[in-house]
Coordinates of C-alpha atoms in Angstrom, one line a residue:
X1 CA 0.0 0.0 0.0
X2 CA 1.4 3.6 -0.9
X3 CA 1.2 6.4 1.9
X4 CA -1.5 8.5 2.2
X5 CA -1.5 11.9 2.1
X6 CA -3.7 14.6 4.2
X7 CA -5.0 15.3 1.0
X8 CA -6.4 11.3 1.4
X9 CA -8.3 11.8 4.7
X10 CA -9.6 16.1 4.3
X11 CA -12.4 16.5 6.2
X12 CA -13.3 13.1 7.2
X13 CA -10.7 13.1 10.6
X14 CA -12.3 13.2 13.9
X15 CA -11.1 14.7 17.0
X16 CA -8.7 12.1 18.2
X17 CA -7.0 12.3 14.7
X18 CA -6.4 15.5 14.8
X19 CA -5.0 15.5 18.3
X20 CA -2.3 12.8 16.4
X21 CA -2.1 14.8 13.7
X22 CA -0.7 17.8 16.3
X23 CA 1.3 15.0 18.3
X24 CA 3.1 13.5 15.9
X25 CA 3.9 16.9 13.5
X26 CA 5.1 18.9 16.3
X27 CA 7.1 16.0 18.0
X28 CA 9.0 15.6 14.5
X29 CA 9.3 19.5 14.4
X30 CA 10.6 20.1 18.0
X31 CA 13.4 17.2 16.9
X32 CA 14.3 18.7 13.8
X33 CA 17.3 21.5 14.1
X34 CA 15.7 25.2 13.6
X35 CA 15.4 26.9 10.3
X36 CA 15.1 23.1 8.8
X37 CA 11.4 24.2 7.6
X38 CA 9.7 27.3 7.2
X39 CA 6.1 26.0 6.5
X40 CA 3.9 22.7 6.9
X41 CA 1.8 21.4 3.9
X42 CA -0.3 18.6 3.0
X43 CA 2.0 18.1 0.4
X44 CA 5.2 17.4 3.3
X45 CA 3.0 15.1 5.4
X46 CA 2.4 11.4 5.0
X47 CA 0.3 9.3 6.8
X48 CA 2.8 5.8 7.5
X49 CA 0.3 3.2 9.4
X50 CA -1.1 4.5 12.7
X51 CA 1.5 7.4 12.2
X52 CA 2.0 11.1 10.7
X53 CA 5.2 12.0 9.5
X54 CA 7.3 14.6 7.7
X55 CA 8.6 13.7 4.3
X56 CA 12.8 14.1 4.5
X57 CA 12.9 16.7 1.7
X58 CA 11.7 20.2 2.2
X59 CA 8.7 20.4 -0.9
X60 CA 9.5 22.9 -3.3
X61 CA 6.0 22.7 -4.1
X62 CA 4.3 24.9 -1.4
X63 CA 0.7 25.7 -1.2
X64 CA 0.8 29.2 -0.3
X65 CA -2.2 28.4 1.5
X66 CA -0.3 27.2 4.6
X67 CA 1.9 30.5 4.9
X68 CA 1.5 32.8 7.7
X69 CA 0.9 36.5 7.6
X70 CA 4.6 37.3 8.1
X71 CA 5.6 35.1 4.9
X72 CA 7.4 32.6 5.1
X73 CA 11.2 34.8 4.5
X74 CA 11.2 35.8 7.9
X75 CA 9.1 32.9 9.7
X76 CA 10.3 30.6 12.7
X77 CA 8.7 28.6 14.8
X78 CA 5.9 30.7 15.2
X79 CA 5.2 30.4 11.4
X80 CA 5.1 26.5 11.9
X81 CA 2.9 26.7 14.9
X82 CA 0.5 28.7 12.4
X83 CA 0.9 26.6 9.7
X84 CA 0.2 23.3 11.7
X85 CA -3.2 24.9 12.8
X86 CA -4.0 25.8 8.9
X87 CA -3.2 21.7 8.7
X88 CA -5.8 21.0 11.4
X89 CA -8.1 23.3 10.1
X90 CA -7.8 21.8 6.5
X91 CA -7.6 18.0 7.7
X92 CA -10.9 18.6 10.1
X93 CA -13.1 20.5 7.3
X94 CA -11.6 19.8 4.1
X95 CA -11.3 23.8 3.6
X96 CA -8.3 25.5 3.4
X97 CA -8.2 28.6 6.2
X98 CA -9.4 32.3 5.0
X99 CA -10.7 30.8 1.4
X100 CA -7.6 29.6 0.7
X101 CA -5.8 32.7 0.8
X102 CA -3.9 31.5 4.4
X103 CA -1.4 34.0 5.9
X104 CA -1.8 36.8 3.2
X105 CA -5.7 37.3 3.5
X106 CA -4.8 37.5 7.5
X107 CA -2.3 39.8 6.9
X108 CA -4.5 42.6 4.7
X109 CA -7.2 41.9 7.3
X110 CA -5.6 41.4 10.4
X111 CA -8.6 41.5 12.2
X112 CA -10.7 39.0 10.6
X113 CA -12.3 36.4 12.7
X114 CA -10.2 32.8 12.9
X115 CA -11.6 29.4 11.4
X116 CA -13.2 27.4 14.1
X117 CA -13.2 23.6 14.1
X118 CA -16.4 21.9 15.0
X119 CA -18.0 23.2 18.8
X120 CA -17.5 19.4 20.3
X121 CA -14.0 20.0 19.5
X122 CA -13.3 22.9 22.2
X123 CA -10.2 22.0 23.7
X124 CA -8.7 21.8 20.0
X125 CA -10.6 24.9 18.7
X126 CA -9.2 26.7 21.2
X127 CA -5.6 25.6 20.5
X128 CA -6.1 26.7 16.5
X129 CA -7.1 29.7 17.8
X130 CA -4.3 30.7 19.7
X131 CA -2.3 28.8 17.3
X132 CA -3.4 31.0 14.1
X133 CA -2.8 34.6 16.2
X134 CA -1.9 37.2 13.4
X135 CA 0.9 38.5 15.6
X136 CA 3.5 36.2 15.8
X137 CA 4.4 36.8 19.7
X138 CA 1.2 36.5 20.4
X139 CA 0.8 32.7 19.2
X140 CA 1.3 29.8 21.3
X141 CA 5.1 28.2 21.5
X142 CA 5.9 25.1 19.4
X143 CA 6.6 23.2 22.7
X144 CA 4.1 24.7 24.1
X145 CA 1.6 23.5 21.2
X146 CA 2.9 19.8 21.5
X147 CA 2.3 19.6 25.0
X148 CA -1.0 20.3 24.9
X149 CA -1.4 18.1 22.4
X150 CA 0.0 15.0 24.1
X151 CA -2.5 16.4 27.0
X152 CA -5.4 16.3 24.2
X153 CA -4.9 13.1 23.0
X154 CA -4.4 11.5 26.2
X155 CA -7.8 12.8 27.5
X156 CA -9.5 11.9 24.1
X157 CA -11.5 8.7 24.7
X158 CA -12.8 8.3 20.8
X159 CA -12.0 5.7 18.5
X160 CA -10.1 6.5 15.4
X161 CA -13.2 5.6 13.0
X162 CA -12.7 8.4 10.0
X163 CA -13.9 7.9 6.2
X164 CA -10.8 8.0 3.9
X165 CA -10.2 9.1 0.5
X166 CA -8.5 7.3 -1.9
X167 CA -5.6 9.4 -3.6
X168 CA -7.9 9.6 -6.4
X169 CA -10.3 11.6 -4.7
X170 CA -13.2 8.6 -4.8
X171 CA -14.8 7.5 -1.5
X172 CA -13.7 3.8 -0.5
X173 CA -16.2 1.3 -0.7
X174 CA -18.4 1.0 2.4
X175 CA -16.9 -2.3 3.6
X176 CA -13.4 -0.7 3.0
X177 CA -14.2 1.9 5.7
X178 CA -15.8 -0.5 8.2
X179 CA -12.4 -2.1 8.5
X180 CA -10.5 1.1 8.7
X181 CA -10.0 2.2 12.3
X182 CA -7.3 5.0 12.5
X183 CA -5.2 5.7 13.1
X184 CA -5.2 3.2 15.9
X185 CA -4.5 0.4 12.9
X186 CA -4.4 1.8 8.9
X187 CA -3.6 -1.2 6.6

């Protein structure tokens, strides 16, 4: 079986998922030496059995989508805190943050209201929230970020159940998806 992409699962990922999602990104980024990455995208992430992970090379394809308002030239880790709420945002709703405009639309509108996720998803809401801040000392530290995460996804008590995509955009059959629990087992 090839990877899967976020692309794969858009919209379909419950709350538990995207608690993983957070985990598992933030771990990878909190390991990785600074400056390594700018940005997140769809297009960096993988999803590798019960795991998300960060492809090794840095895509030269970027969806602009996924910038902060600062750009991406003089982003650190706050820029990857905001991108990796633009991911949860994208992954829970299958729509891309500020009509796909991301960081730019922020930043000619720097008061516009922030994406929320669904309202039973509170504790995570929140998080994206302070997460997608216009002002980048005013968002939420990458450590920061993953602990809270860790502390989301230990208190999550759902199962993993979440409709996938194929990469060709066509829903798998309905016995397909009865199988699939994830990311607690992806096969």
């Amino acid at each position: 079986m090839s990877d899967l992409s976020i692309h794969s699962i858009a919209g379909f990922c419950n709350e538990k998922a995207l608690w993983k999602l957070l985990v598992d990104l933030s771990s990878k980024l909190l390991d990785e030496p600074s400056n390594t990455r700018k940005v997140i995208t769809p297009e960096m992430v993988i999803i590798d059995g019960e795991d998300f992970r960060l492809k090794n090379e840095n895509s030269q394809n970027q969806s602009t989508e996924f910038y902060p308002p600062e750009g991406i030239e003089n982003s650190g880790s706050e820029g990857l805190v905001w991108s990796l709420a633009a991911l949860v945002c994208y992954a829970s709703s299958g729509h891309y943050v500020f009509g796909g405009r991301g960081g730019s639309y922020q930043r000619s509108h720097p008061k516009v209201e922030l994406p929320t996720l669904k309202k039973e998803h509170s504790a995570l809401a929140a998080l994206v929230k302070k997460s997608l801040c216009y002002t980048p000392s005013q968002r939420i530290s990458l450590s920061n970020l993953h602990s809270a995460a860790v502390k989301g996804l230990e208190s999550n008590e759902q199962t993993s159940r979440v409709k996938r995509m194929n990469e060709s955009s066509e829903v798998t059959s309905s016995t397909d998806m009865m199988d699939d629990a994830w990311p607690d087992k992806m096969g």
